[in-house]
Coordinates of C-alpha atoms in Angstrom, one line a residue:
M1 CA 4.8 -32.9 41.6
D2 CA 3.6 -35.2 44.6
K3 CA 3.4 -31.9 46.9
I4 CA 0.7 -30.3 44.6
I5 CA -1.0 -33.4 43.9
R6 CA -1.4 -34.0 47.6
T7 CA -3.5 -30.7 47.9
Y8 CA -6.4 -32.5 45.6
D9 CA -9.3 -34.2 47.1
P10 CA -8.9 -37.9 46.2
I11 CA -11.3 -40.3 44.4
T12 CA -11.2 -44.0 44.9
L13 CA -11.2 -46.7 42.2
D14 CA -14.7 -47.8 43.1
E15 CA -15.9 -44.2 42.4
M16 CA -13.9 -44.2 39.2
S17 CA -15.6 -47.3 38.0
G18 CA -19.0 -45.6 38.1
I19 CA -17.8 -42.9 35.6
K20 CA -19.3 -43.8 32.1
L21 CA -18.4 -41.5 29.2
M22 CA -21.0 -42.9 26.7
N23 CA -20.1 -40.2 23.9
R24 CA -16.4 -40.1 24.6
T25 CA -13.9 -37.9 22.7
D26 CA -10.2 -38.2 23.4
T27 CA -7.7 -35.4 23.0
K28 CA -3.9 -35.4 23.7
F29 CA -1.7 -32.4 24.6
V30 CA 1.9 -32.2 25.1
T31 CA 3.9 -29.7 27.2
T32 CA 6.7 -29.4 29.7
V33 CA 6.7 -30.5 33.4
D34 CA 7.2 -27.0 34.4
R35 CA 4.1 -25.9 32.4
L36 CA 2.2 -28.9 33.9
M37 CA 2.9 -27.6 37.5
L38 CA 1.1 -24.4 36.5
L39 CA -1.9 -26.3 35.0
L40 CA -2.1 -28.6 38.3
A41 CA -2.2 -25.4 40.4
K42 CA -5.2 -23.8 38.3
A43 CA -7.1 -27.2 38.4
R44 CA -7.0 -28.3 41.9
D45 CA -10.5 -26.8 42.6
E46 CA -12.1 -28.4 39.8
Y47 CA -10.7 -31.9 39.8
R48 CA -10.1 -34.9 42.1
V49 CA -7.2 -37.3 42.0
Q50 CA -7.4 -41.2 41.8
E51 CA -5.6 -42.5 44.9
V52 CA -4.9 -46.3 45.3
D53 CA -3.3 -47.5 48.6
G54 CA -2.3 -44.0 49.5
R55 CA -0.5 -43.5 46.1
R56 CA -1.4 -40.6 43.9
I57 CA 1.2 -41.1 41.2
A58 CA 1.2 -44.6 39.6
T59 CA 4.3 -46.3 38.0
Y60 CA 3.7 -48.0 34.6
Y61 CA 5.8 -50.3 32.3
T62 CA 5.0 -51.1 28.7
A63 CA 6.5 -53.6 26.4
Y64 CA 5.4 -53.0 22.6
F65 CA 5.4 -55.7 19.9
D66 CA 5.5 -55.4 16.2
T67 CA 6.0 -57.6 13.0
P68 CA 9.6 -58.1 11.8
D69 CA 9.3 -55.1 9.4
C70 CA 7.5 -53.0 12.1
N71 CA 4.3 -52.8 10.1
M72 CA 2.3 -51.5 13.0
Y73 CA 4.7 -48.5 13.3
T74 CA 4.8 -48.0 9.5
V75 CA 0.9 -47.9 9.2
H76 CA 0.7 -45.3 11.8
Q77 CA 3.5 -43.2 10.4
N78 CA 1.8 -43.4 6.9
G79 CA -1.3 -41.7 8.4
H80 CA -3.7 -44.8 8.0
A81 CA -6.6 -44.5 10.2
G82 CA -7.3 -48.4 10.7
R83 CA -4.3 -49.5 12.9
Q84 CA -3.5 -51.6 15.8
K85 CA -0.9 -51.8 18.6
L86 CA 0.0 -54.9 20.6
R87 CA 1.6 -54.4 24.1
I88 CA 2.0 -55.8 27.6
R89 CA 0.9 -53.0 30.1
S90 CA 2.1 -53.3 33.6
Y91 CA 0.7 -51.4 36.6
V92 CA 3.8 -51.9 38.6
D93 CA 2.5 -50.7 42.0
S94 CA -0.5 -53.1 42.0
G95 CA 1.3 -56.0 40.3
L96 CA -1.3 -56.3 37.5
N97 CA 0.0 -57.2 33.9
F98 CA -2.2 -57.4 30.8
L99 CA -1.7 -58.3 27.2
E100 CA -3.5 -55.7 25.2
V101 CA -4.5 -55.1 21.7
K102 CA -5.7 -51.6 20.7
T103 CA -7.5 -50.9 17.5
K104 CA -8.2 -47.6 16.1
N105 CA -10.9 -47.7 13.5
N106 CA -11.5 -45.4 10.5
H107 CA -13.9 -43.2 12.5
G108 CA -11.2 -42.4 15.0
R109 CA -12.5 -44.6 17.7
T110 CA -10.3 -46.6 19.8
K111 CA -11.0 -50.2 21.3
K112 CA -9.0 -52.0 23.7
K113 CA -9.1 -55.6 24.4
R114 CA -7.0 -57.2 27.2
I115 CA -6.2 -60.5 29.2
D116 CA -4.2 -61.1 32.2
M117 CA -0.6 -61.7 31.5
V118 CA 0.3 -64.4 34.1
G119 CA 3.7 -64.2 35.7
F120 CA 5.0 -61.4 33.8
D121 CA 7.7 -59.2 35.8
P122 CA 8.1 -55.7 34.7
M123 CA 11.2 -55.4 37.0
H124 CA 12.9 -58.2 35.3
P125 CA 10.9 -58.5 31.8
D126 CA 11.5 -61.4 29.4
H127 CA 12.3 -59.8 26.1
G128 CA 12.1 -63.1 24.3
I129 CA 8.4 -63.6 24.6
R130 CA 6.9 -65.4 21.4
F131 CA 3.1 -65.9 21.2
Q132 CA 3.3 -69.6 20.1
R133 CA 1.5 -72.7 21.5
Q134 CA 4.6 -74.0 23.7
D135 CA 2.4 -74.4 26.8
E136 CA -1.2 -74.2 28.0
Q137 CA -1.0 -70.6 29.0
Y138 CA 0.4 -69.4 25.6
K139 CA -2.4 -71.2 23.9
V140 CA -4.8 -69.0 25.9
Y141 CA -2.9 -65.9 24.6
D142 CA -2.7 -67.3 21.0
E143 CA -6.5 -67.8 20.9
F144 CA -6.9 -64.1 22.4
L145 CA -4.7 -62.7 19.8
R146 CA -6.1 -64.7 16.9
K147 CA -9.5 -63.4 17.7
H148 CA -8.5 -59.5 18.2
L149 CA -5.2 -59.2 16.2
R150 CA -5.0 -58.8 12.5
Y151 CA -1.5 -60.1 12.4
D152 CA -0.1 -63.5 12.9
P153 CA 0.7 -63.8 16.6
A154 CA 3.7 -66.0 16.0
I155 CA 5.6 -63.3 14.1
M156 CA 5.3 -60.7 16.8
S157 CA 8.3 -59.8 18.9
E158 CA 9.1 -56.9 21.4
K159 CA 10.6 -53.8 19.7
L160 CA 10.2 -51.2 22.4
E161 CA 10.0 -50.9 26.2
N162 CA 9.1 -47.7 28.2
H163 CA 8.6 -46.6 31.9
F164 CA 6.5 -43.6 33.1
N165 CA 4.5 -42.3 36.0
R166 CA 0.7 -41.5 35.7
I167 CA -1.5 -39.0 37.6
T168 CA -5.3 -39.5 36.9
L169 CA -7.6 -36.5 37.6
V170 CA -11.5 -36.5 37.4
N171 CA -13.5 -33.5 37.2
K172 CA -16.1 -33.0 40.1
S173 CA -19.1 -33.4 37.7
K174 CA -17.5 -36.7 36.8
T175 CA -18.0 -36.1 33.0
E176 CA -14.3 -36.5 32.0
R177 CA -11.0 -38.1 32.9
L178 CA -7.5 -36.5 32.7
T179 CA -4.4 -38.8 32.5
I180 CA -1.1 -37.0 32.8
D181 CA 2.1 -38.9 31.9
T182 CA 5.5 -37.9 33.1
G183 CA 9.1 -39.4 33.3
L184 CA 9.0 -41.1 29.9
C185 CA 11.9 -43.3 29.3
F186 CA 12.4 -45.5 26.2
H187 CA 14.6 -48.5 25.3
N188 CA 14.7 -49.8 21.9
L189 CA 15.3 -53.8 21.8
L190 CA 16.4 -53.4 18.0
T191 CA 19.0 -50.8 18.3
G192 CA 19.9 -50.6 21.9
R193 CA 19.2 -47.0 22.0
D194 CA 17.6 -45.1 24.7
A195 CA 15.4 -42.0 24.8
D196 CA 14.9 -39.9 27.9
L197 CA 11.8 -37.6 27.6
T198 CA 11.6 -37.1 31.5
G199 CA 11.0 -33.3 31.0
L200 CA 7.9 -34.0 29.0
A201 CA 4.3 -34.2 30.0
I202 CA 1.8 -36.0 28.0
I203 CA -1.9 -35.0 28.9
E204 CA -4.9 -37.0 27.5
L205 CA -8.4 -35.7 28.1
K206 CA -11.3 -38.3 27.7
R207 CA -14.6 -36.6 28.1
D208 CA -18.3 -36.7 27.2
G209 CA -18.6 -34.7 24.1
L210 CA -21.8 -33.3 25.2
Q211 CA -20.4 -31.7 28.4
P212 CA -18.3 -28.5 29.0
S213 CA -14.8 -29.1 30.2
P214 CA -13.1 -26.9 32.9
I215 CA -9.6 -28.0 31.7
L216 CA -9.8 -26.8 28.2
E217 CA -9.9 -23.1 29.2
M218 CA -7.1 -23.7 31.4
L219 CA -5.0 -25.4 28.7
R220 CA -5.8 -22.4 26.4
E221 CA -4.6 -19.9 28.8
L222 CA -1.3 -21.8 29.2
R223 CA -1.0 -22.1 25.4
I224 CA -0.9 -25.9 25.8
K225 CA -2.3 -27.2 22.4
P226 CA -3.6 -30.6 21.3
C227 CA -0.9 -32.7 19.8
G228 CA -1.1 -36.5 18.8
F229 CA 1.6 -38.5 20.6
S230 CA 1.7 -42.3 20.2
K231 CA 4.3 -43.5 22.8
Y232 CA 5.2 -46.5 20.7
C233 CA 5.7 -44.4 17.5
M234 CA 7.5 -41.5 19.1
G235 CA 9.7 -43.7 21.3
S236 CA 10.6 -45.8 18.1
A237 CA 11.3 -42.7 16.1
F238 CA 13.6 -41.3 18.6
T239 CA 15.4 -44.5 19.1
N240 CA 15.6 -46.2 15.6
P241 CA 16.9 -43.9 12.9
S242 CA 16.4 -46.6 10.2
L243 CA 12.5 -46.2 10.6
K244 CA 10.7 -43.7 8.2
R245 CA 10.0 -40.6 10.3
N246 CA 8.5 -38.1 7.8
N247 CA 5.1 -37.8 9.4
F248 CA 6.6 -37.5 13.1
K249 CA 9.3 -34.9 12.3
E250 CA 7.3 -32.0 13.3
R251 CA 6.3 -33.5 16.6
M252 CA 9.9 -34.6 17.3
R253 CA 11.2 -31.0 16.7
L254 CA 8.4 -29.8 19.2
V255 CA 9.6 -32.3 21.6
E256 CA 13.1 -31.4 21.3
R257 CA 12.2 -27.7 21.8
F258 CA 10.5 -28.6 24.9
L259 CA 13.2 -30.6 26.2
S260 CA 15.8 -27.8 25.4
R261 CA 13.9 -25.4 27.5
M262 CA 14.4 -27.8 30.6
N263 CA 18.1 -27.8 30.2

């Protein structure tokens, strides 16, 4: 993976910050790492790769929180459009950690609010975090969550964690971003079960809806089709058989077919 990414022209974080997608649409695609390699070979003349301190593949860690009855998962599984996710997202290479609330409204738009998670260590994560007013810093988290979260922060606890690697591409017209996640591994804190999806690639296209996209034709040529994929929900579905999974079963079978091709 790194070898082909090294053939791309780089783009810096400063240049990335100037990309404003005012009429943004988001579309996810799921494929195998083998198929992804073909896509990366096709796309190299049309895209640049984000580079930070010489690294073009970034390491991520995420801890997902939910209510005691996993209501956030259930709302998504049941197909409700107005839903939220609560997580700690760690950019492992840079040492940045954020507490984030993601809200998807009834129109399919996603908004993300975040605050620094001080002192969090993704290499040795604290799985006993509770958002209560036990010290001054947690008062800051409590106030942030009570402003943006529809749930009582005090009842939230960690349910799932994952690790993955991310490549970020930008087309040369700077009208779209492409994030590519590989190496996905999940661990469920409730069941103790793990799910290894390292043969999978999750591609998310974020683009200005008014502009043509170079990658869409390449995806069509390789028969890589749009497919919704929530890391929290899919990771939970694969690692907690007690959860309702009716609406995820088709995607789970697709993932299993992809992974079987890698073996």
